[in-house]
Short mmCIF file of C-alpha atoms and ligand atoms in Angstrom, two decimals:
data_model
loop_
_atom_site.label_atom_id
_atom_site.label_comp_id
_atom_site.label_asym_id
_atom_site.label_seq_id
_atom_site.Cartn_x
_atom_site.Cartn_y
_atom_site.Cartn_z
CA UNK H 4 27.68 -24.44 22.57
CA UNK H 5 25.13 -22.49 24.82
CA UNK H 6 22.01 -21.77 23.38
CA UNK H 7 20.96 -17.74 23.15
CA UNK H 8 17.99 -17.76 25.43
CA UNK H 9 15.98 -14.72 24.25
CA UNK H 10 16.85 -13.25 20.70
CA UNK H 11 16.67 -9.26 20.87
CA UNK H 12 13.14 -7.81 20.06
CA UNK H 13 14.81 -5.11 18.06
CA UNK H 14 17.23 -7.17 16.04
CA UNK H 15 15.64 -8.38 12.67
CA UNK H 16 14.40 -11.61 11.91
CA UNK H 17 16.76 -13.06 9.37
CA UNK H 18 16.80 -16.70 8.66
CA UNK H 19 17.91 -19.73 6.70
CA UNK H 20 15.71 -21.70 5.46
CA UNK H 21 16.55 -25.71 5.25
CA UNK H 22 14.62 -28.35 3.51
CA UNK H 23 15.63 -32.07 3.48
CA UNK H 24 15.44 -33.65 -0.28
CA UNK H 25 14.51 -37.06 -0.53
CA UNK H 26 14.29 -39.43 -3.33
CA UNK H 27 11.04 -39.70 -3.89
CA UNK H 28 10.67 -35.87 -3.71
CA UNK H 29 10.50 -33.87 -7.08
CA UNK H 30 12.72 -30.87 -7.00
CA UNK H 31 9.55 -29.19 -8.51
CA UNK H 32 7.61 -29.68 -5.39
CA UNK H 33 10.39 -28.99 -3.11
CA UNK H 34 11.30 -26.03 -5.02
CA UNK H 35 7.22 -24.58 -4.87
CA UNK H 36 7.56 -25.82 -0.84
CA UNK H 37 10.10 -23.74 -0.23
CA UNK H 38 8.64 -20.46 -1.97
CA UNK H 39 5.80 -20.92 -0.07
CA UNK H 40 7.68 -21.37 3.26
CA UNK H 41 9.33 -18.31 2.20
CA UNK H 42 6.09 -16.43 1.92
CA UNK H 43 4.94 -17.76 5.00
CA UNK H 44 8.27 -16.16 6.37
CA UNK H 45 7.52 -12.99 4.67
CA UNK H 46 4.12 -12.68 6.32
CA UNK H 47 5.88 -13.21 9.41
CA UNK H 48 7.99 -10.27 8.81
CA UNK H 49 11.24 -12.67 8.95
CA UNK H 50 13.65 -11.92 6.65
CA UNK H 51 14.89 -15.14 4.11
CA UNK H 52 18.97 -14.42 4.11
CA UNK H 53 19.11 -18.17 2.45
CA UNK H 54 18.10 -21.37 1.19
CA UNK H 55 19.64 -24.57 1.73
CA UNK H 56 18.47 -28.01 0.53
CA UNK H 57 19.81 -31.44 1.69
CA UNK H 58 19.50 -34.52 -0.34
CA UNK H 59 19.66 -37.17 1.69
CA UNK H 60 17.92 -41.04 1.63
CA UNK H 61 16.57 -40.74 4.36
CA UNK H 62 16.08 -38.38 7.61
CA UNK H 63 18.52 -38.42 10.36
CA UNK H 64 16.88 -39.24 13.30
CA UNK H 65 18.98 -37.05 15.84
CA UNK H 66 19.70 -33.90 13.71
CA UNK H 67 17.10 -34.77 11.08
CA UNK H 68 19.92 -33.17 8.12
CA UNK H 69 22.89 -34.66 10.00
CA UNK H 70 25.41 -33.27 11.77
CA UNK H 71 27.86 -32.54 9.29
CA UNK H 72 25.26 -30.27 6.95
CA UNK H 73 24.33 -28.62 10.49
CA UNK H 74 28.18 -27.29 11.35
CA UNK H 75 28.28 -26.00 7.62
CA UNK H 76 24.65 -24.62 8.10
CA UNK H 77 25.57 -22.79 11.58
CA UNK H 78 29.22 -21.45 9.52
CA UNK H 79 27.08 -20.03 6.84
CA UNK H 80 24.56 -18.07 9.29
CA UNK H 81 27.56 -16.87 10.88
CA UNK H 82 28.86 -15.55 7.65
CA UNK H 83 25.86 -13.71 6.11
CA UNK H 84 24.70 -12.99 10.07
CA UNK H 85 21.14 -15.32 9.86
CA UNK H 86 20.10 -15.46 13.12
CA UNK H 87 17.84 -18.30 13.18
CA UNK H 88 17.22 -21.68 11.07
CA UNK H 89 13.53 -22.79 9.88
CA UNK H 90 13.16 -26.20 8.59
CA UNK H 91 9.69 -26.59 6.04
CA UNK H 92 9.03 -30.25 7.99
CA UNK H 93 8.07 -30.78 11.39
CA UNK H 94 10.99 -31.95 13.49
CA UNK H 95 11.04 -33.78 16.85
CA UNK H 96 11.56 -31.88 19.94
CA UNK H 97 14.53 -33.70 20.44
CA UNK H 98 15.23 -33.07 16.65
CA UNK H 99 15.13 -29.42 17.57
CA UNK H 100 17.10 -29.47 20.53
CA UNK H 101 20.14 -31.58 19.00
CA UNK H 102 20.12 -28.86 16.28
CA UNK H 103 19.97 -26.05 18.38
CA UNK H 104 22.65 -27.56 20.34
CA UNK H 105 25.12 -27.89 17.13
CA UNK H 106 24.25 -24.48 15.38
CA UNK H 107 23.77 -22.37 18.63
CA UNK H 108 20.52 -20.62 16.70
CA UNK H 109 17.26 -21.10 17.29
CA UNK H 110 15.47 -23.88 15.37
CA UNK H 111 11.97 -23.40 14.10
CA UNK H 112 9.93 -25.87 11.76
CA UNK H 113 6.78 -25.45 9.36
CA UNK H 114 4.50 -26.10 11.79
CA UNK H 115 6.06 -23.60 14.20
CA UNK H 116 6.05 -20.77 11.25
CA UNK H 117 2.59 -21.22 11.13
CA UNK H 118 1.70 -21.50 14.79
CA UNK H 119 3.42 -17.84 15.22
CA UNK H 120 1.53 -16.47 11.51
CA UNK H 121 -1.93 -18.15 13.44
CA UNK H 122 -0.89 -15.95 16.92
CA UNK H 123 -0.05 -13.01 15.04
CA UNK H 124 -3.53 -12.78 12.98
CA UNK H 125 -6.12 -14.03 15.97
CA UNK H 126 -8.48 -11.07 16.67
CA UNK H 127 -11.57 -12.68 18.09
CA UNK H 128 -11.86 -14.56 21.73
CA UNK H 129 -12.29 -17.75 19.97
CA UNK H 130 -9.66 -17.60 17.12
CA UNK H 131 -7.16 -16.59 19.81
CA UNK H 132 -8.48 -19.75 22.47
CA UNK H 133 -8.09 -21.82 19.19
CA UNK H 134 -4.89 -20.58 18.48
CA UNK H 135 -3.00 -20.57 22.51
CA UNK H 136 -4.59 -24.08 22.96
CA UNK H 137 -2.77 -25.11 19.39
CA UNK H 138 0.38 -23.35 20.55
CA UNK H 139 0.31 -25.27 23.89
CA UNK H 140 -0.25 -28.29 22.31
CA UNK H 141 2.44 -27.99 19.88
CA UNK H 142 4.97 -26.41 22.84
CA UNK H 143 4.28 -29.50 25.59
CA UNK H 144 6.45 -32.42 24.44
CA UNK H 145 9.00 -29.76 23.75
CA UNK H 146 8.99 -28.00 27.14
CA UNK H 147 12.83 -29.96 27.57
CA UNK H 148 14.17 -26.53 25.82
CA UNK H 149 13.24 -22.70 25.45
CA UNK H 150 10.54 -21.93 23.34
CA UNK H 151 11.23 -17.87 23.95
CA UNK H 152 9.66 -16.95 20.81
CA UNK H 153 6.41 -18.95 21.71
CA UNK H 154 6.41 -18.14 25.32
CA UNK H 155 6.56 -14.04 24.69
CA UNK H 156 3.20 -14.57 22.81
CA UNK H 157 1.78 -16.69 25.01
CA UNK H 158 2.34 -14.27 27.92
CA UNK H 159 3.13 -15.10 31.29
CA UNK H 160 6.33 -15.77 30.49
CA UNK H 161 5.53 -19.58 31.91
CA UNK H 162 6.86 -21.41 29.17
CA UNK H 163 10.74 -20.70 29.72
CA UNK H 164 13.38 -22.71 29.58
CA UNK H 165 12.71 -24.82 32.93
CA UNK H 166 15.82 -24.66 35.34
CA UNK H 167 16.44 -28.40 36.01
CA UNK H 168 13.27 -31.13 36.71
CA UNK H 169 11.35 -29.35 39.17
CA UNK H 170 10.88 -26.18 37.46
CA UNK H 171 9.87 -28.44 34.07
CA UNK H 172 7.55 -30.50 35.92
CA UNK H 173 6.02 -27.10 37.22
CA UNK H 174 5.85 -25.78 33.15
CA UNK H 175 4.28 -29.05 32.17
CA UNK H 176 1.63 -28.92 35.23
CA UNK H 177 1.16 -25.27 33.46
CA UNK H 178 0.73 -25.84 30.36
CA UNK H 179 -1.46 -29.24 31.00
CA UNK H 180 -4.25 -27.02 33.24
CA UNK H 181 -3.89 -24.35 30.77
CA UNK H 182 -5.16 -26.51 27.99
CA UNK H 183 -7.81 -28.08 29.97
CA UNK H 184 -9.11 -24.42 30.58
CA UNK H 185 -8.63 -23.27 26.91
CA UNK H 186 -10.82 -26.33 26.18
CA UNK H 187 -13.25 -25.62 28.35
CA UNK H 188 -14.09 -22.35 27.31
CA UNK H 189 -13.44 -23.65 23.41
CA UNK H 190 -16.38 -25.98 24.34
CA UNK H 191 -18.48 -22.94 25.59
CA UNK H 192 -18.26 -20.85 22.63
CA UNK H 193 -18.98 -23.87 20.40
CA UNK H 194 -22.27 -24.04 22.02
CA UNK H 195 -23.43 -20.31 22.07
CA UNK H 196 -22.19 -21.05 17.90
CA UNK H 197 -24.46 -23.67 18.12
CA UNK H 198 -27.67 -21.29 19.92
CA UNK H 199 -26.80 -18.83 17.33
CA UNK H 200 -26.80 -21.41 14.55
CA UNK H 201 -30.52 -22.72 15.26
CA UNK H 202 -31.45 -18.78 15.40
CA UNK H 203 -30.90 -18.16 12.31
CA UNK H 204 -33.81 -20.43 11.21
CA UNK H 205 -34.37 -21.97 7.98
CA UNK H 206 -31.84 -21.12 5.43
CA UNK H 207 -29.15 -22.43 2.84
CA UNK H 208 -25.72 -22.38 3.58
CA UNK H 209 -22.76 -22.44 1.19
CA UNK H 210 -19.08 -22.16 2.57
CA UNK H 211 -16.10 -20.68 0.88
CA UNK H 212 -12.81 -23.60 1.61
CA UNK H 213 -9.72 -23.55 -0.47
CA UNK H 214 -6.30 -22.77 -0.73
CA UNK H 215 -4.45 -20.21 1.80
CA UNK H 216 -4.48 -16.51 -0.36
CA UNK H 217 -6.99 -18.13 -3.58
CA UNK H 218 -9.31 -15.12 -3.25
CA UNK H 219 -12.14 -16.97 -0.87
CA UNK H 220 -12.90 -13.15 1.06
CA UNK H 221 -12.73 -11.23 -2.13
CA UNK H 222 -15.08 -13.48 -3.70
CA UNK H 223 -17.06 -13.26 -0.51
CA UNK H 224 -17.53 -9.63 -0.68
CA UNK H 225 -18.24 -9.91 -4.34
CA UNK H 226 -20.90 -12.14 -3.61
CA UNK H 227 -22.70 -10.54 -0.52
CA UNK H 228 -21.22 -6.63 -1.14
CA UNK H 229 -19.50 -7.10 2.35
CA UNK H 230 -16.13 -5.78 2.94
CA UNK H 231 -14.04 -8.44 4.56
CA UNK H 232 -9.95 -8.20 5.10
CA UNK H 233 -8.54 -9.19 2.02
CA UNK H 234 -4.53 -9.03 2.07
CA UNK H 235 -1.84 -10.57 -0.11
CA UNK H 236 -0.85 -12.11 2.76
CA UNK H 237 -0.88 -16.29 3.56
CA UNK H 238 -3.77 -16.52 6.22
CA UNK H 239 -5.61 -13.15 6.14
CA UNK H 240 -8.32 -14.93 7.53
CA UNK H 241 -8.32 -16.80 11.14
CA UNK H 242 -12.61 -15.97 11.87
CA UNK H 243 -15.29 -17.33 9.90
CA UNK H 244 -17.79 -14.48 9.04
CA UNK H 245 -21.29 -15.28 7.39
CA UNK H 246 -23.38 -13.12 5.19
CA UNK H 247 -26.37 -13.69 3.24
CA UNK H 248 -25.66 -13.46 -0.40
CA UNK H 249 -28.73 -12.13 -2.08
CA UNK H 250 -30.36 -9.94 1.19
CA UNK H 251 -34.49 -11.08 0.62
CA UNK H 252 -33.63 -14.49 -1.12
CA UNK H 253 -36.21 -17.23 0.62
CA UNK H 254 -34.83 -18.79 2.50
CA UNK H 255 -31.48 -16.89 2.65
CA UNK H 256 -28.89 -18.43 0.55
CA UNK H 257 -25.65 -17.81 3.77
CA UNK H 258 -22.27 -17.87 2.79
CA UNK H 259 -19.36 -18.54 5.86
CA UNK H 260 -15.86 -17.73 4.42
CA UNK H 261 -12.93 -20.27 6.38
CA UNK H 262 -9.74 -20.23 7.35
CA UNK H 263 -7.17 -21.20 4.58
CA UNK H 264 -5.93 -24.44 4.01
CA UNK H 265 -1.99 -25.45 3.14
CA UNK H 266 0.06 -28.55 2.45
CA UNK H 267 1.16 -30.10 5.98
CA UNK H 268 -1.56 -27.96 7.85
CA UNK H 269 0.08 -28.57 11.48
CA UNK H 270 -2.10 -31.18 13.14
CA UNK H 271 -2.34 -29.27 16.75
CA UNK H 272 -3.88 -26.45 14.48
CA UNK H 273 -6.36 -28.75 12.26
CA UNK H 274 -7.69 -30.08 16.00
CA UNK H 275 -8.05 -27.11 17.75
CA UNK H 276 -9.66 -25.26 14.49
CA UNK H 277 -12.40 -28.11 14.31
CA UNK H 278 -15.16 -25.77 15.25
CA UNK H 279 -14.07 -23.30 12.67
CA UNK H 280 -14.31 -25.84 10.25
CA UNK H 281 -17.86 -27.09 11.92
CA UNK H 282 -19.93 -23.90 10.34
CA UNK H 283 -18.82 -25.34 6.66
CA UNK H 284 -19.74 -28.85 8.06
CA UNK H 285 -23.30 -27.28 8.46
CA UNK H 286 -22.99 -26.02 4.98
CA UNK H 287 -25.02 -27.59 2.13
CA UNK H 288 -23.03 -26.79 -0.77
CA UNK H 289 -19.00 -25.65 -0.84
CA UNK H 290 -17.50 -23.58 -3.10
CA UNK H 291 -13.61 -24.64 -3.63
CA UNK H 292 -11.40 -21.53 -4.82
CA UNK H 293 -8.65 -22.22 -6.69
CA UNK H 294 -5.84 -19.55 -7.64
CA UNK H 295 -5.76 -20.84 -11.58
CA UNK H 296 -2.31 -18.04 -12.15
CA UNK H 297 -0.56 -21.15 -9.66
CA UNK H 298 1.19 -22.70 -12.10
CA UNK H 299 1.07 -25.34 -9.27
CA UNK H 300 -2.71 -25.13 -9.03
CA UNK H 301 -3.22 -28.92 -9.15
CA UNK H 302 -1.01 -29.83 -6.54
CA UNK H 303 -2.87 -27.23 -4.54
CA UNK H 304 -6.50 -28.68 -5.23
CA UNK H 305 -4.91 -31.96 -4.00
CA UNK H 306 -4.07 -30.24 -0.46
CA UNK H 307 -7.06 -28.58 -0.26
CA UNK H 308 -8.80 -32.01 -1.14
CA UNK H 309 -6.83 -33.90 1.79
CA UNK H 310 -7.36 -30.94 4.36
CA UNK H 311 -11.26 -31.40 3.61
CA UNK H 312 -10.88 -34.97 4.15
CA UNK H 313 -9.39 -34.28 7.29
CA UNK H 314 -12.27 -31.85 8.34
CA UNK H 315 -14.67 -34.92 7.26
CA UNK H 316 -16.31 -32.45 4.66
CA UNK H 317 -15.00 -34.69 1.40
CA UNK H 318 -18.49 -36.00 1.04
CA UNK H 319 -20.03 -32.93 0.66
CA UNK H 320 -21.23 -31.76 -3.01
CA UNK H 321 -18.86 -28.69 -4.05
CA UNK H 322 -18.37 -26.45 -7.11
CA UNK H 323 -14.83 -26.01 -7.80
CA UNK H 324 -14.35 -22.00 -8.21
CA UNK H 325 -11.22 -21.15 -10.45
CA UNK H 326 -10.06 -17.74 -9.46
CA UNK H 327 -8.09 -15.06 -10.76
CA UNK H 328 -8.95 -15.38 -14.31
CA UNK H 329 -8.46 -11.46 -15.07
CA UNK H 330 -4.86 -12.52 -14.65
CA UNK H 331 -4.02 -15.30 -16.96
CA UNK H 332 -1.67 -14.41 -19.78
CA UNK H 333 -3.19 -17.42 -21.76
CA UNK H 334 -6.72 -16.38 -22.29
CA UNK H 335 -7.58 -20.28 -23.36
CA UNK H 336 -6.39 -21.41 -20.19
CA UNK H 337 -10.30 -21.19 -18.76
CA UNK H 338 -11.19 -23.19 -21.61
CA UNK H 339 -8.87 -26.05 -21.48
CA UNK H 340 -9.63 -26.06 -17.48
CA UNK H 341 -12.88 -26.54 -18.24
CA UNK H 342 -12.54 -29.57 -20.91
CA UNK H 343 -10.95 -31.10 -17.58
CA UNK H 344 -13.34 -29.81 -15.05
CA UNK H 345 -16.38 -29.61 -16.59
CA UNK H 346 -18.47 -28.84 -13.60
CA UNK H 347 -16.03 -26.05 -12.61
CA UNK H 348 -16.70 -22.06 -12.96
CA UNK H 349 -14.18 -19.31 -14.14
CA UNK H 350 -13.88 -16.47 -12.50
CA UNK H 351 -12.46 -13.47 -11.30
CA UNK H 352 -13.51 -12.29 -7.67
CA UNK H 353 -11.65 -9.04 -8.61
CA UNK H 354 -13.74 -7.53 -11.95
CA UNK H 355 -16.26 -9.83 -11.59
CA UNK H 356 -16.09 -12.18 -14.44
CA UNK H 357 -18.17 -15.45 -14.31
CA UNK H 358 -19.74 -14.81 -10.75
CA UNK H 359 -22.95 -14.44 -12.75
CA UNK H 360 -22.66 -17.80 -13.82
CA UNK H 361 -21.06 -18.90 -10.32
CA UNK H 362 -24.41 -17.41 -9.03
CA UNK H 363 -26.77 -19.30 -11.37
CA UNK H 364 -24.70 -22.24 -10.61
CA UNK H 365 -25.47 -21.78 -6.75
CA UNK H 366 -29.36 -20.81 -7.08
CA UNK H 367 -29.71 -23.87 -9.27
CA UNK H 368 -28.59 -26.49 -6.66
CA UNK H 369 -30.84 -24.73 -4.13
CA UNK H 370 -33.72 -24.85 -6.86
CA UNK H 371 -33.62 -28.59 -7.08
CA UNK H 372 -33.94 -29.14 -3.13
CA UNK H 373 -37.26 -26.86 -3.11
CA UNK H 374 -40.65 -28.55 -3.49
CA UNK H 375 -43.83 -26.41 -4.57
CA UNK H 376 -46.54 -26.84 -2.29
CA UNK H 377 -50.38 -26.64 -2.49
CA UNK H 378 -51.55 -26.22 1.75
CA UNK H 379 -54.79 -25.62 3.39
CA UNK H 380 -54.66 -24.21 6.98
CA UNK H 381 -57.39 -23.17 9.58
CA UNK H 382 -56.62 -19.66 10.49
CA UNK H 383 -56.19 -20.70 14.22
CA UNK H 384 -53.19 -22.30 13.03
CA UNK H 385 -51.83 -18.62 12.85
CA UNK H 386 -47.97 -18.93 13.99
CA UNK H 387 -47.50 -21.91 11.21
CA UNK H 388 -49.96 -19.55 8.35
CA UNK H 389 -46.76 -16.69 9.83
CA UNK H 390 -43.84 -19.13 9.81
CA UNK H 391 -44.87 -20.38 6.12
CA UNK H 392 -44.71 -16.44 5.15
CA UNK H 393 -41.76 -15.84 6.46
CA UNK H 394 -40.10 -18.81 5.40
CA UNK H 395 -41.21 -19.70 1.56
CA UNK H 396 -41.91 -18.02 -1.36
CA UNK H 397 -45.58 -17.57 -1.78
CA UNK H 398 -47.24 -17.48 -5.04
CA UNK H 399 -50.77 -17.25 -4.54
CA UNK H 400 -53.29 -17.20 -1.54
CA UNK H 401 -56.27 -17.86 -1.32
CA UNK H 402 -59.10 -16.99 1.65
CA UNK H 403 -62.08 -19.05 2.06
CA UNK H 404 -64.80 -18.91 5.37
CA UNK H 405 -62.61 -20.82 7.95
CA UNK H 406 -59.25 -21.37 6.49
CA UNK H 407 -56.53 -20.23 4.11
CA UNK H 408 -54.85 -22.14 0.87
CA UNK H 409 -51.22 -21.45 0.28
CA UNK H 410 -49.31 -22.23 -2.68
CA UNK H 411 -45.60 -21.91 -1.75
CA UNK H 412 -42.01 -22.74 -2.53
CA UNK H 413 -39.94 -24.15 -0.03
CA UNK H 414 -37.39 -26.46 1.08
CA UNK H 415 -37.75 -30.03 1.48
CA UNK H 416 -36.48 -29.72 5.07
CA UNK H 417 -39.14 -26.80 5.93
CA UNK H 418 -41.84 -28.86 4.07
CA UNK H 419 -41.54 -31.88 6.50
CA UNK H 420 -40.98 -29.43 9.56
CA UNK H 421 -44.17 -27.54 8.21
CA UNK H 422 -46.16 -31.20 7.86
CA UNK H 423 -45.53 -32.25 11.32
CA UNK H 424 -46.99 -28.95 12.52
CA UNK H 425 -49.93 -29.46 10.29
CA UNK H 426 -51.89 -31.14 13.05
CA UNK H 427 -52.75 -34.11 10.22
CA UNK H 428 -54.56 -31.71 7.65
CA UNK H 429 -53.88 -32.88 4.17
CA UNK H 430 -50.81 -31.20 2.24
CA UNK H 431 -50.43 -31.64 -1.42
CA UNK H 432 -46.66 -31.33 -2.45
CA UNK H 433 -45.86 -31.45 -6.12
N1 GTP E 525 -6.12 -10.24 -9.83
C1 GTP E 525 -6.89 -10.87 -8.94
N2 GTP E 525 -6.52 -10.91 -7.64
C2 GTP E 525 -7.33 -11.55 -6.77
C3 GTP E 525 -8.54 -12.17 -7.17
N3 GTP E 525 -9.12 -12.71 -6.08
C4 GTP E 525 -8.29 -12.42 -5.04
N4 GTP E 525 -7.21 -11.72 -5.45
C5 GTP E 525 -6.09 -11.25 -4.63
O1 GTP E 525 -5.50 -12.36 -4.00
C6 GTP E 525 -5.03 -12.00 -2.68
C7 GTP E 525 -5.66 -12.91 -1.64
O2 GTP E 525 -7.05 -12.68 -1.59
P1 GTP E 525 -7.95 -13.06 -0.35
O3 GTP E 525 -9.36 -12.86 -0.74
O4 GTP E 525 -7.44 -12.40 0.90
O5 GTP E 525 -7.62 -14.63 -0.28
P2 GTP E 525 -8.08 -15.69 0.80
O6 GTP E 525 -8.28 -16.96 0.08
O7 GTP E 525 -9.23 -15.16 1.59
O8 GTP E 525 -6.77 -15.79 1.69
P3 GTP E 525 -6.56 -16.23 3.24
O9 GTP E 525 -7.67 -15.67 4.06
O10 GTP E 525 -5.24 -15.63 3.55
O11 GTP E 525 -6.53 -17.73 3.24
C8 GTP E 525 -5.42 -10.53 -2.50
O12 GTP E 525 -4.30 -9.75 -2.83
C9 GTP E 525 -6.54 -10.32 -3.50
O13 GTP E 525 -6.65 -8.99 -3.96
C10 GTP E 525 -8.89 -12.12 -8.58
O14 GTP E 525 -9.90 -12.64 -9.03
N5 GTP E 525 -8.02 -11.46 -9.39
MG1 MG E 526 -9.42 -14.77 3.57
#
């Protein structure tokens, strides 16, 4: 059966969604998977006509539900007029092209849901370099068959079903130099990231990570009055953004807020997202939101544990932020949470609850890395005297016939940057 090669723009997305169950699955998580592929769908603006779920023992290696399920899946699209099949795992490319081959739809998996919800949401030059180098990534091994949906945002149109070898060889030379120049100019931003990152000068950093839709940019604005897009929608957020949270705070206490994380977070997107992920690698401190109304919430901490793993940022220290408390129907739910988590804080980014004590929490880890300082400086040391204003929190001065004694607050970090500049005069930290 021929395979549609462009679906109409104006027809509506409506599709089936397929999940394979196997043994060692719960039908609890498979059941929570597929509501949140369905969301994912919805944010999409695809339409879920159906759900279908396969138990199997294992995948089938050509059709990864077998053949049989597929012929019953392509009669019931045909019935309730789906026209197209998502799958919540990643599937071969030759998993996708036997499929599309039986059902005559097109076949999209997880990781290709997310690819087009990534594409959709880029607004920035880098988010959208990020997110065409992922896509071309993802689309390369699969270049035997039409990727129409992928190609249209891509642009160019390049990305076609090829018409015999020649034409796929040309597509794969494509796609190849097109990633080597998305890379290339990926590696330039990083570096003006970088510039801008050393600019900012001495401060402490604290970035927002969790769960896809938790509340990370509401609490964000809460903490640092910004207004940031916050949507009921599954990635709302591609770009970091930093603010300082307290504006005069010495040295500025920064917060970044990150892209979302999710269960099976595609790998193409993970690597080409790495920089992203690089300003909370810089951070000193995370905060870890957690949606606590998920009656799935642990499962959830457990992604968003294995996607900071992946991003190397496990080792970090981290307060674990449990969100949406204004919400809860069981008002002893924060309590219990917090017999289990004892280090965690309760909140709610939306009236405010607990962010006092989710700010007290934050100053106090920054409080133990300062030092107080007694200094005495000769006043032709005058851009150090200037950098130690700006810098720390002064508490008293003192002027005397040739030089100046500073008692200050600072970092640990700025304290040994401030020693080596000292020129070998004697600083008393204490
Ligand atoms: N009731 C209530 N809703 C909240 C709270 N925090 C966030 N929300 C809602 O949860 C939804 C997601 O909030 P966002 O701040 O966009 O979540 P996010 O973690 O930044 O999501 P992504 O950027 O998509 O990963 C929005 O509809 C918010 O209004 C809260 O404390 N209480
Ligand atoms: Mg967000």
């Amino acid at each position: 059966m021929p395979v549609p090669d462009e679906r109409q723009t104006s027809e509506p997305d409506r599709a089936i969604l397929v999940a394979l169950r196997l043994p060692e699955t719960s039908r609890e998580d498979l059941d929570d998977e597929m509501k949140e592929l369905g969301a994912l769908c919805q944010t999409l603006g695809t339409e879920v006509a159906d759900q279908i779920i396969q138990a199997r023992p294992k995948p089938d290696p050509s059709t990864f539900i077998g053949r049989g399920k597929a012929l019953e899946i392509r009669d019931r699209c045909k019935h309730i007029g789906a026209n197209s099949v998502i799958f919540d795992e990643d599937l071969s490319p030759g998993q996708v092209k036997n499929l599309e081959k039986v059902m005559g739809l097109p076949v999209r998996d997880r990781c290709g849901v997310i690819l087009d919800i990534f594409a959709s949401r880029a607004r920035t030059y880098e988010s959208k370099l990020q997110v065409e180098l992922a896509q071309m990534e993802y689309v390369l091994p699969r270049l035997t068959h039409q990727w129409s949906h992928l190609s249209r945002q891509i642009g160019g149109g390049k990305v076609q079903r090829g018409i015999g070898e020649k034409q796929l060889e040309l597509d794969r030379r494509y796609v190849r130099n097109r990633i080597a120049v998305l890379k290339e100019r990926l590696s330039k931003v990083e570096q003006q990231r970088e510039t801008r990152r050393r600019a900012r000068g001495e401060n402490f950093r604290v970035a927002i990570v969790g769960y896809t839709n938790s509340g990370k940019s509401t609490l964000m604005n809460r903490l640092t009055d910004s207004r940031l897009l916050v949507e009921d929608k599954l990635f709302a957020t591609l770009d970091s953004s930093i603010r300082a949270i307290v504006p005069g705070e010495k040295p500025p206490i920064l917060l970044s807020d990150t892209v979302g994380f999710i269960r099976k977070l595609p790998h193409s997107l993970v690597a080409s997202f790495r920089s992203t992920f690089e300003e909370a690698g810089s951070a000193d401190l995370l905060l870890d939101v957690v949606d606590l109304t998920d009656a799935r919430f642990k499962e959830k901490m457990e992604a968003s544990r294995a996607a900071l793993k992946e991003f190397a940022l496990d080792r970090k220290p981290y307060i674990t932020v449990f969100n949406k408390i204004d919400l809860l129907s069981q008002s002893k739910l924060p309590v219990i949470v917090r017999s289990i988590y004892p280090s965690a804080v309760c909140v709610s980014a939306v009236t405010g609850d607990g962010l006092e004590e989710l700010r007290r929490r934050i100053y106090g880890f920054f409080e133990d890395r300062m030092v107080d300082v007694e200094m005495a400086i000769d006043y032709d040391q005058g851009s150090l005297i200037n950098r130690i204003f700006q810098n720390a929190r002064i508490s008293s001065i003192e002027y005397h016939q040739d030089r100046i004694v500073l008692r200050f607050r600072t970092t640990k970090t700025e304290l040994s940057r401030i020693q080596s500049r000292l020129n070998g005069r004697k600083a008393l930290a204490g």
